[in-house]
CSV table of C-alpha atoms in Angstrom, one decimal:
chain,number,residue,atom,x,y,z
A,206,MET,CA,25.3,8.7,15.0
A,207,ARG,CA,24.2,11.2,12.4
A,208,THR,CA,21.1,10.5,10.2
A,209,ALA,CA,20.5,12.1,6.8
A,210,GLN,CA,19.6,15.8,7.0
A,211,ALA,CA,16.4,15.1,5.0
A,212,LEU,CA,15.0,13.1,7.9
A,213,SER,CA,15.0,16.1,10.1
A,214,GLN,CA,12.6,17.8,7.7
A,215,ILE,CA,10.0,15.1,7.8
A,216,LYS,CA,7.3,15.0,10.5
A,217,PRO,CA,6.2,11.7,11.9
A,218,TYR,CA,4.1,9.9,9.3
A,219,LEU,CA,0.5,10.9,9.7
A,220,PHE,CA,-1.0,7.4,9.8
A,221,ALA,CA,1.7,5.9,12.0
A,222,THR,CA,0.9,8.6,14.5
A,223,ILE,CA,-2.8,7.8,14.3
A,224,ASP,CA,-2.0,4.1,14.9
A,225,GLN,CA,0.1,5.0,18.0
A,226,LYS,CA,-2.7,7.0,19.5
A,227,ARG,CA,-5.3,4.3,18.8
A,228,ASP,CA,-3.1,1.6,20.4
A,229,ALA,CA,-2.4,3.7,23.5
A,230,LEU,CA,-6.1,4.2,24.2
A,231,ARG,CA,-7.0,0.6,23.5
A,232,ALA,CA,-4.2,-0.5,25.9
A,233,GLN,CA,-6.2,1.4,28.6
A,234,GLY,CA,-9.3,-0.6,27.7
A,235,ILE,CA,-11.0,2.2,25.9
A,236,ASP,CA,-13.3,1.4,23.0
A,237,VAL,CA,-11.9,3.4,20.1
A,238,ILE,CA,-13.7,3.8,16.7
A,239,SER,CA,-11.2,4.6,14.0
A,240,LEU,CA,-12.4,6.5,10.9
A,241,GLY,CA,-8.8,7.4,10.2
A,242,ILE,CA,-7.1,5.0,7.9
A,243,GLY,CA,-8.7,3.7,4.7
A,244,ASP,CA,-8.1,0.0,5.4
A,245,PRO,CA,-11.0,-2.1,4.2
A,246,ASP,CA,-12.8,-4.0,6.9
A,247,ARG,CA,-14.0,-6.8,4.6
A,248,PRO,CA,-11.6,-9.7,3.8
A,249,THR,CA,-9.9,-10.3,0.5
A,250,PRO,CA,-12.4,-12.2,-1.8
A,251,GLU,CA,-12.2,-15.9,-1.5
A,252,HIS,CA,-11.3,-16.6,-5.1
A,253,ILE,CA,-8.2,-14.4,-4.8
A,254,VAL,CA,-7.2,-16.1,-1.5
A,255,ASN,CA,-7.6,-19.5,-3.2
A,256,ALA,CA,-5.5,-18.4,-6.1
A,257,MET,CA,-2.8,-17.3,-3.6
A,258,ALA,CA,-3.0,-20.6,-1.7
A,259,ALA,CA,-2.3,-22.5,-5.0
A,260,ALA,CA,0.4,-20.2,-6.1
A,261,ILE,CA,2.3,-20.3,-2.8
A,262,ARG,CA,2.6,-24.1,-3.1
A,263,ASN,CA,4.1,-23.9,-6.6
A,264,PRO,CA,7.9,-24.4,-6.3
A,265,LYS,CA,8.6,-22.1,-9.2
A,266,ASN,CA,7.3,-19.2,-7.1
A,267,HIS,CA,9.8,-19.9,-4.4
A,268,GLN,CA,12.7,-18.2,-6.2
A,269,TYR,CA,13.5,-14.6,-6.9
A,270,PRO,CA,10.8,-12.9,-8.9
A,271,ASP,CA,11.3,-11.0,-12.2
A,272,TYR,CA,12.4,-7.5,-11.3
A,273,ALA,CA,9.7,-5.9,-13.5
A,274,GLY,CA,7.1,-8.4,-12.5
A,275,SER,CA,6.0,-11.6,-14.2
A,276,ILE,CA,5.0,-11.2,-17.8
A,277,GLU,CA,1.8,-13.0,-16.9
A,278,TYR,CA,0.9,-10.3,-14.4
A,279,ARG,CA,1.9,-7.4,-16.6
A,280,THR,CA,-0.1,-8.9,-19.4
A,281,ALA,CA,-3.1,-9.1,-17.1
A,282,VAL,CA,-2.6,-5.4,-16.3
A,283,ALA,CA,-2.5,-4.6,-20.0
A,284,GLU,CA,-5.7,-6.5,-20.6
A,285,TYR,CA,-7.3,-4.6,-17.7
A,286,MET,CA,-6.2,-1.3,-19.1
A,287,GLN,CA,-7.7,-2.2,-22.5
A,288,ARG,CA,-11.0,-3.6,-21.1
A,289,ARG,CA,-11.5,-0.9,-18.4
A,290,PHE,CA,-10.3,2.2,-20.2
A,291,GLY,CA,-9.7,1.3,-23.9
A,292,VAL,CA,-6.0,2.1,-23.3
A,293,GLU,CA,-3.3,0.1,-24.9
A,294,VAL,CA,0.0,-0.4,-23.0
A,295,ASP,CA,2.8,-2.7,-24.0
A,296,PRO,CA,3.2,-5.2,-21.1
A,297,THR,CA,6.9,-5.6,-21.8
A,298,HIS,CA,8.0,-2.0,-21.8
A,299,GLU,CA,5.1,0.2,-20.5
A,300,VAL,CA,4.0,-1.7,-17.4
A,301,LEU,CA,5.9,-2.2,-14.2
A,302,THR,CA,4.9,-4.2,-11.1
A,303,LEU,CA,5.0,-2.3,-7.8
A,304,ILE,CA,5.1,-3.4,-4.2
A,305,GLY,CA,2.2,-1.0,-3.6
A,306,SER,CA,1.6,2.3,-5.4
A,307,LYS,CA,3.1,4.2,-2.4
A,308,GLU,CA,6.5,2.5,-3.0
A,309,GLY,CA,6.3,3.3,-6.7
A,310,ILE,CA,5.4,7.0,-6.2
A,311,GLY,CA,8.3,7.3,-3.6
A,312,HIS,CA,10.8,5.7,-6.0
A,313,LEU,CA,9.7,7.9,-8.9
A,314,HIS,CA,11.4,10.8,-7.2
A,315,THR,CA,14.7,8.9,-7.1
A,316,ALA,CA,14.4,8.3,-10.8
A,317,PHE,CA,13.7,11.9,-11.8
A,318,VAL,CA,14.5,14.4,-9.0
A,319,ASP,CA,17.9,15.8,-8.2
A,320,PRO,CA,18.8,17.9,-5.1
A,321,GLY,CA,17.4,21.4,-5.5
A,322,ASP,CA,14.8,20.4,-8.1
A,323,TYR,CA,11.1,20.9,-7.6
A,324,VAL,CA,8.1,18.7,-7.8
A,325,LEU,CA,4.6,20.2,-8.2
A,326,ALA,CA,2.1,18.6,-5.8
A,327,PRO,CA,-1.5,19.2,-5.0
A,328,SER,CA,-1.9,21.3,-1.8
A,329,ILE,CA,-4.2,18.6,-0.6
A,330,GLY,CA,-3.0,15.1,-1.4
A,331,TYR,CA,-1.2,11.9,-0.6
A,332,PRO,CA,1.7,12.9,1.7
A,333,VAL,CA,4.2,10.8,-0.3
A,334,TYR,CA,4.1,13.2,-3.2
A,335,SER,CA,6.1,15.8,-1.2
A,336,ILE,CA,7.9,13.5,1.2
A,337,GLY,CA,9.6,11.7,-1.7
A,338,ALA,CA,10.9,15.1,-2.8
A,339,THR,CA,12.2,15.9,0.7
A,340,LEU,CA,14.1,12.6,0.8
A,341,GLN,CA,15.8,13.6,-2.4
A,342,ASN,CA,16.8,17.0,-0.9
A,343,ALA,CA,14.4,18.6,-3.4
A,344,ASN,CA,11.6,21.1,-3.0
A,345,THR,CA,7.8,20.9,-3.3
A,346,TYR,CA,5.6,23.6,-4.8
A,347,PHE,CA,2.1,23.1,-3.6
A,348,MET,CA,-0.5,23.9,-6.3
A,349,PRO,CA,-3.5,25.6,-4.6
A,350,MET,CA,-6.8,23.7,-4.2
A,351,SER,CA,-10.1,24.9,-2.8
A,352,GLU,CA,-13.7,24.0,-2.6
A,353,ALA,CA,-14.5,26.9,-5.0
A,354,ASN,CA,-12.6,25.3,-7.9
A,355,GLY,CA,-13.8,21.8,-7.2
A,356,TRP,CA,-10.6,20.8,-5.4
A,357,LEU,CA,-8.7,20.8,-8.7
A,358,ALA,CA,-5.1,21.6,-8.2
A,359,ASP,CA,-4.3,24.9,-10.0
A,360,PHE,CA,-1.1,24.7,-12.0
A,361,SER,CA,-1.7,27.8,-14.0
A,362,GLN,CA,0.0,30.2,-11.6
A,363,VAL,CA,3.3,28.2,-10.9
A,364,PRO,CA,6.1,30.8,-10.8
A,365,GLU,CA,8.5,30.6,-13.7
A,366,GLU,CA,11.5,30.2,-11.4
A,367,VAL,CA,9.9,27.1,-10.0
A,368,LEU,CA,9.0,25.7,-13.4
A,369,ALA,CA,12.6,26.1,-14.5
A,370,LYS,CA,13.6,23.6,-11.8
A,371,ALA,CA,10.5,21.3,-11.8
A,372,LYS,CA,10.6,17.7,-12.9
A,373,ILE,CA,7.3,16.1,-11.9
A,374,MET,CA,3.7,17.2,-11.5
A,375,PHE,CA,1.6,14.9,-9.3
A,376,LEU,CA,-2.1,14.7,-9.6
A,377,GLY,CA,-4.6,12.2,-8.2
A,378,TYR,CA,-8.3,11.9,-9.2
A,379,PRO,CA,-10.5,10.6,-7.8
A,380,ASN,CA,-8.7,12.5,-5.1
A,381,ASN,CA,-7.6,11.3,-1.7
A,382,PRO,CA,-8.7,12.9,0.7
A,383,THR,CA,-11.3,15.2,-0.8
A,384,GLY,CA,-13.1,12.7,-3.0
A,385,ALA,CA,-13.1,15.2,-5.8
A,386,VAL,CA,-13.1,14.0,-9.5
A,387,ALA,CA,-11.5,15.6,-12.5
A,388,THR,CA,-13.0,16.5,-15.9
A,389,GLU,CA,-11.6,15.5,-19.3
A,390,GLU,CA,-10.9,19.2,-20.0
A,391,TYR,CA,-8.8,19.4,-16.8
A,392,PHE,CA,-6.8,16.4,-17.7
A,393,ASP,CA,-6.2,17.8,-21.2
A,394,ARG,CA,-5.0,21.1,-19.8
A,395,ALA,CA,-2.6,19.3,-17.4
A,396,ILE,CA,-1.2,17.2,-20.3
A,397,ALA,CA,-0.6,20.3,-22.4
A,398,PHE,CA,1.0,22.1,-19.5
A,399,CYS,CA,3.4,19.3,-18.8
A,400,ARG,CA,4.3,19.0,-22.4
A,401,GLU,CA,5.0,22.7,-22.6
A,402,HIS,CA,7.2,22.7,-19.6
A,403,ASP,CA,8.9,19.4,-20.1
A,404,LEU,CA,7.4,17.8,-16.9
A,405,LEU,CA,6.5,14.2,-16.1
A,406,LEU,CA,2.8,14.0,-15.2
A,407,ALA,CA,2.4,11.4,-12.5
A,408,HIS,CA,-1.3,10.5,-12.0
A,409,ASP,CA,-2.3,8.5,-8.9
A,410,ASN,CA,-5.4,6.5,-9.9
A,411,ALA,CA,-5.7,4.2,-6.9
A,412,TYR,CA,-9.5,4.8,-6.4
A,413,CYS,CA,-10.7,4.6,-10.0
A,414,ASP,CA,-12.8,1.4,-9.4
A,415,LEU,CA,-14.6,2.7,-6.3
A,416,SER,CA,-17.2,5.2,-7.7
A,417,TYR,CA,-20.9,5.8,-7.1
A,418,ASP,CA,-24.1,7.2,-8.5
A,419,GLY,CA,-23.3,6.1,-12.1
A,420,TYR,CA,-19.9,7.9,-12.2
A,421,VAL,CA,-17.1,5.9,-13.8
A,422,ALA,CA,-13.6,7.3,-13.2
A,423,PRO,CA,-11.3,7.5,-16.2
A,424,SER,CA,-7.6,6.9,-16.8
A,425,ILE,CA,-5.6,10.0,-17.7
A,426,LEU,CA,-4.1,7.8,-20.4
A,427,GLU,CA,-7.4,7.9,-22.3
A,428,ARG,CA,-6.7,11.5,-23.2
A,429,PRO,CA,-4.9,12.4,-26.5
A,430,GLY,CA,-1.2,12.7,-26.1
A,431,ALA,CA,-1.2,11.5,-22.5
A,432,LYS,CA,1.4,8.7,-23.0
A,433,ASP,CA,3.9,11.3,-24.3
A,434,VAL,CA,4.2,12.8,-20.7
A,435,CYS,CA,2.2,10.6,-18.3
A,436,ILE,CA,2.9,7.7,-15.9
A,437,GLU,CA,-0.1,6.4,-14.0
A,438,PHE,CA,-0.3,4.5,-10.8
A,439,PHE,CA,-2.9,1.9,-9.9
A,440,SER,CA,-3.4,-0.3,-6.9
A,441,LEU,CA,-5.3,-3.5,-6.0
A,442,SER,CA,-5.4,-2.5,-2.4
A,443,LYS,CA,-8.8,-0.8,-2.2
A,444,PRO,CA,-11.1,-2.3,-4.9
A,445,TYR,CA,-10.0,-5.9,-4.0
A,446,ASN,CA,-9.5,-5.4,-0.2
A,447,MET,CA,-5.8,-6.3,-0.7
A,448,THR,CA,-4.1,-3.6,1.3
A,449,GLY,CA,-1.8,-6.0,3.1
A,450,TRP,CA,-0.8,-7.8,0.0
A,451,ARG,CA,1.2,-4.8,-1.4
A,452,ILE,CA,0.6,-5.2,-5.1
A,453,ALA,CA,0.1,-2.5,-7.7
A,454,TRP,CA,1.5,-1.3,-11.0
A,455,ALA,CA,2.6,1.8,-13.0
A,456,CYS,CA,2.1,2.1,-16.7
A,457,GLY,CA,2.3,4.7,-19.4
A,458,ASN,CA,5.2,6.6,-20.9
A,459,GLU,CA,8.0,4.1,-21.6
A,460,THR,CA,10.9,6.3,-20.6
A,461,ALA,CA,9.2,7.0,-17.2
A,462,VAL,CA,8.3,3.4,-16.6
A,463,GLN,CA,11.8,2.2,-17.5
A,464,ALA,CA,13.5,4.9,-15.3
A,465,LEU,CA,11.4,3.8,-12.4
A,466,GLY,CA,12.2,0.2,-13.1
A,467,THR,CA,15.9,1.0,-13.1
A,468,VAL,CA,15.6,2.4,-9.5
A,469,LYS,CA,13.6,-0.6,-8.4
A,470,ASN,CA,16.1,-3.0,-10.0
A,471,ASN,CA,18.8,-1.6,-7.8
A,472,LEU,CA,16.7,-1.2,-4.6
A,473,ASP,CA,14.4,-4.2,-4.4
A,474,SER,CA,14.0,-7.7,-5.9
A,475,GLY,CA,10.4,-7.4,-7.0
A,476,GLN,CA,7.1,-8.6,-5.5
A,477,PHE,CA,6.6,-12.3,-4.5
A,478,THR,CA,5.4,-14.0,-7.7
A,479,ALA,CA,2.7,-15.9,-5.8
A,480,ILE,CA,1.1,-12.5,-4.9
A,481,GLN,CA,1.3,-11.5,-8.6
A,482,ASP,CA,-0.5,-14.8,-9.5
A,483,ALA,CA,-3.3,-13.9,-7.0
A,484,ALA,CA,-3.4,-10.4,-8.4
A,485,ILE,CA,-3.9,-11.9,-11.9
A,486,GLU,CA,-7.0,-13.7,-10.5
A,487,ALA,CA,-8.2,-10.4,-9.1
A,488,LEU,CA,-7.9,-8.6,-12.4
A,489,THR,CA,-9.1,-11.3,-14.7
A,490,GLY,CA,-11.7,-13.1,-12.6
A,491,THR,CA,-15.2,-12.0,-11.5
A,492,GLN,CA,-15.5,-8.4,-10.7
A,493,GLU,CA,-18.7,-8.9,-8.7
A,494,ASN,CA,-16.9,-8.3,-5.4
A,495,VAL,CA,-15.8,-4.9,-6.7
A,496,HIS,CA,-19.4,-4.0,-7.5
A,497,GLU,CA,-20.5,-5.2,-4.1
A,498,MET,CA,-17.9,-3.0,-2.4
A,499,CYS,CA,-19.1,0.0,-4.4
A,500,GLU,CA,-22.6,-0.6,-3.2
A,501,LEU,CA,-21.4,-1.1,0.4
A,502,TYR,CA,-19.4,2.1,0.4
A,503,ALA,CA,-22.2,4.1,-1.3
A,504,ARG,CA,-24.6,3.1,1.5
A,505,ARG,CA,-22.1,3.9,4.2
A,506,ARG,CA,-21.3,7.3,2.5
A,507,ASP,CA,-25.0,8.1,2.5
A,508,LEU,CA,-25.3,7.1,6.2
A,509,LEU,CA,-22.3,9.2,7.2
A,510,VAL,CA,-23.1,12.3,5.2
A,511,GLU,CA,-26.7,12.4,6.4
A,512,ALA,CA,-25.6,11.9,10.0
A,513,LEU,CA,-22.8,14.5,9.8
A,514,ARG,CA,-25.1,17.1,8.3
A,515,ALA,CA,-27.7,16.3,11.0
A,516,ILE,CA,-25.3,17.4,13.7
A,517,GLY,CA,-24.2,20.5,11.8
A,518,LEU,CA,-21.0,19.5,10.0
A,519,THR,CA,-20.7,20.6,6.4
A,520,CYS,CA,-19.6,17.9,3.9
A,521,GLU,CA,-20.1,16.9,0.3
A,522,SER,CA,-21.3,13.5,-0.9
A,523,PRO,CA,-18.3,12.2,-2.9
A,524,LYS,CA,-18.7,10.4,-6.3
A,525,ALA,CA,-15.7,8.2,-5.6
A,526,THR,CA,-13.1,7.1,-3.1
A,527,ILE,CA,-13.8,5.7,0.4
A,528,TYR,CA,-13.7,9.0,2.2
A,529,VAL,CA,-15.9,11.9,3.4
A,530,TRP,CA,-14.2,15.3,3.6
A,531,ALA,CA,-15.9,17.6,6.1
A,532,LYS,CA,-15.4,21.1,7.5
A,533,VAL,CA,-14.4,21.5,11.1
A,534,PRO,CA,-16.7,23.6,13.3
A,535,ALA,CA,-15.9,27.2,13.9
A,536,GLY,CA,-13.3,27.8,16.6
A,537,TYR,CA,-11.3,24.7,15.8
A,538,THR,CA,-8.3,23.9,13.7
A,539,SER,CA,-8.1,20.5,11.9
A,540,GLU,CA,-5.7,19.2,14.6
A,541,SER,CA,-7.6,20.6,17.6
A,542,PHE,CA,-10.9,19.2,16.4
A,543,CYS,CA,-9.3,15.8,15.8
A,544,ALA,CA,-7.7,15.9,19.3
A,545,THR,CA,-11.1,16.8,20.8
A,546,LEU,CA,-12.8,13.9,19.1
A,547,LEU,CA,-10.1,11.5,20.3
A,548,GLU,CA,-10.2,12.7,23.9
A,549,LYS,CA,-13.9,13.2,24.4
A,550,ALA,CA,-15.5,10.8,21.9
A,551,HIS,CA,-12.7,8.2,21.4
A,552,VAL,CA,-13.2,8.6,17.7
A,553,ILE,CA,-10.2,8.9,15.3
A,554,VAL,CA,-10.4,11.0,12.2
A,555,THR,CA,-7.5,12.5,10.2
A,556,PRO,CA,-6.8,16.2,10.1
A,557,GLY,CA,-7.0,17.8,6.7
A,558,SER,CA,-3.8,19.7,7.4
A,559,GLY,CA,-1.9,16.4,7.3
A,560,TYR,CA,-2.5,16.3,3.6
A,561,GLY,CA,-1.1,19.7,2.7
A,562,PRO,CA,-1.5,23.4,3.5
A,563,ASP,CA,-4.9,23.8,2.0
A,564,GLY,CA,-6.3,21.0,4.0
A,565,GLU,CA,-6.5,23.1,7.1
A,566,GLY,CA,-10.0,23.5,8.4
A,567,TYR,CA,-11.1,20.0,7.2
A,568,ILE,CA,-11.1,16.4,8.4
A,569,ARG,CA,-11.2,13.2,6.5
A,570,MET,CA,-13.4,10.3,7.6
A,571,SER,CA,-13.0,6.8,6.2
A,572,LEU,CA,-15.9,4.5,5.2
A,573,THR,CA,-14.0,1.3,6.0
A,574,THR,CA,-16.0,0.8,9.2
A,575,PRO,CA,-19.2,-1.2,9.7
A,576,ASP,CA,-22.4,0.7,9.5
A,577,ASP,CA,-23.3,0.5,13.1
A,578,ARG,CA,-19.9,1.7,14.2
A,579,LEU,CA,-20.1,4.6,11.8
A,580,LEU,CA,-23.4,5.8,13.3
A,581,GLU,CA,-22.1,5.3,16.8
A,582,ALA,CA,-19.1,7.4,15.9
A,583,VAL,CA,-21.3,10.2,14.7
A,584,GLU,CA,-23.4,10.0,17.9
A,585,ARG,CA,-20.2,10.2,20.0
A,586,ILE,CA,-19.1,13.2,18.0
A,587,LYS,CA,-22.5,14.9,18.5
A,588,LYS,CA,-22.1,14.4,22.3
A,589,ALA,CA,-18.6,15.7,22.3
A,590,MET,CA,-19.7,18.9,20.4
A,591,ALA,CA,-22.6,19.5,22.7
């Protein structure tokens, strides 16, 4: 039996590998603290669960859903975009329901990328940006990122021969995993660059509602001319603690949204309408739970950053996301430090190298762990480093 050649070029998925290591240790009776995966530890808010309970009992929801998503859900998305960002999108043509933003980002490659083409991806970012290209037998050019430039992907030096074959430029701010945020000026330059080089600008905005210290993350679609070249991805997973529900959306440029919809029409049958009904409640109902999650994560961020600095690890205090990005100690690589923490401290963190070539030398820690376990994890790390 011969699998597709593209599969041989893909390493085991980072988070699946982490799960396997965690499960193997727990099977031995070892207490493992995982700061690896950004999966909220708090339940989905009750009013959303209640909406789902009612929706699942409605017989009309027991049939195939609309391929693009229910017009009610897409209208709720359009209302959210207007209320939250002042951005107008047409729910019938410029909004598409997704079974999680990861699925939509992956399928975007199928809609735009041919074998031999390029996508431009941040050199530190969500792995699907480049994995999607690999599965299309296409190439990824990693735009360099560094602490010196605020972790903003540098697209100014992309070689002309790459640009000639490039189709999509991926960006994501607030950034997973660094927690970096982008300025309006940066977004404007990115839009102009993509217009000049006939690129689709795909912006991953999954963390826009989890921000701190008065910072409010924007939509790239707020910027002048953005809709000419941009499609933007949003997710209900993190702000509403709905990771397992698999509900998200894409919106923006009509051509891009419709092209992505064509792929999805032929590969899936849409998200269960009852989940869309629950998502409507999330988007249109009280947002107090989102504010509470921001307060919770801000407190955990402060606890973790202070504790890490106290044991000699260098890290910034992010304005957004649910992650802390920290340098590994001298003498370690990202993977060797993660392995040491797993073996000696029974603490799981993710290696920065798993997010791209410029992530080497860093680790990502998730804030989706109760306060006491966060502090215990840091204490274990301190002992392991002693």
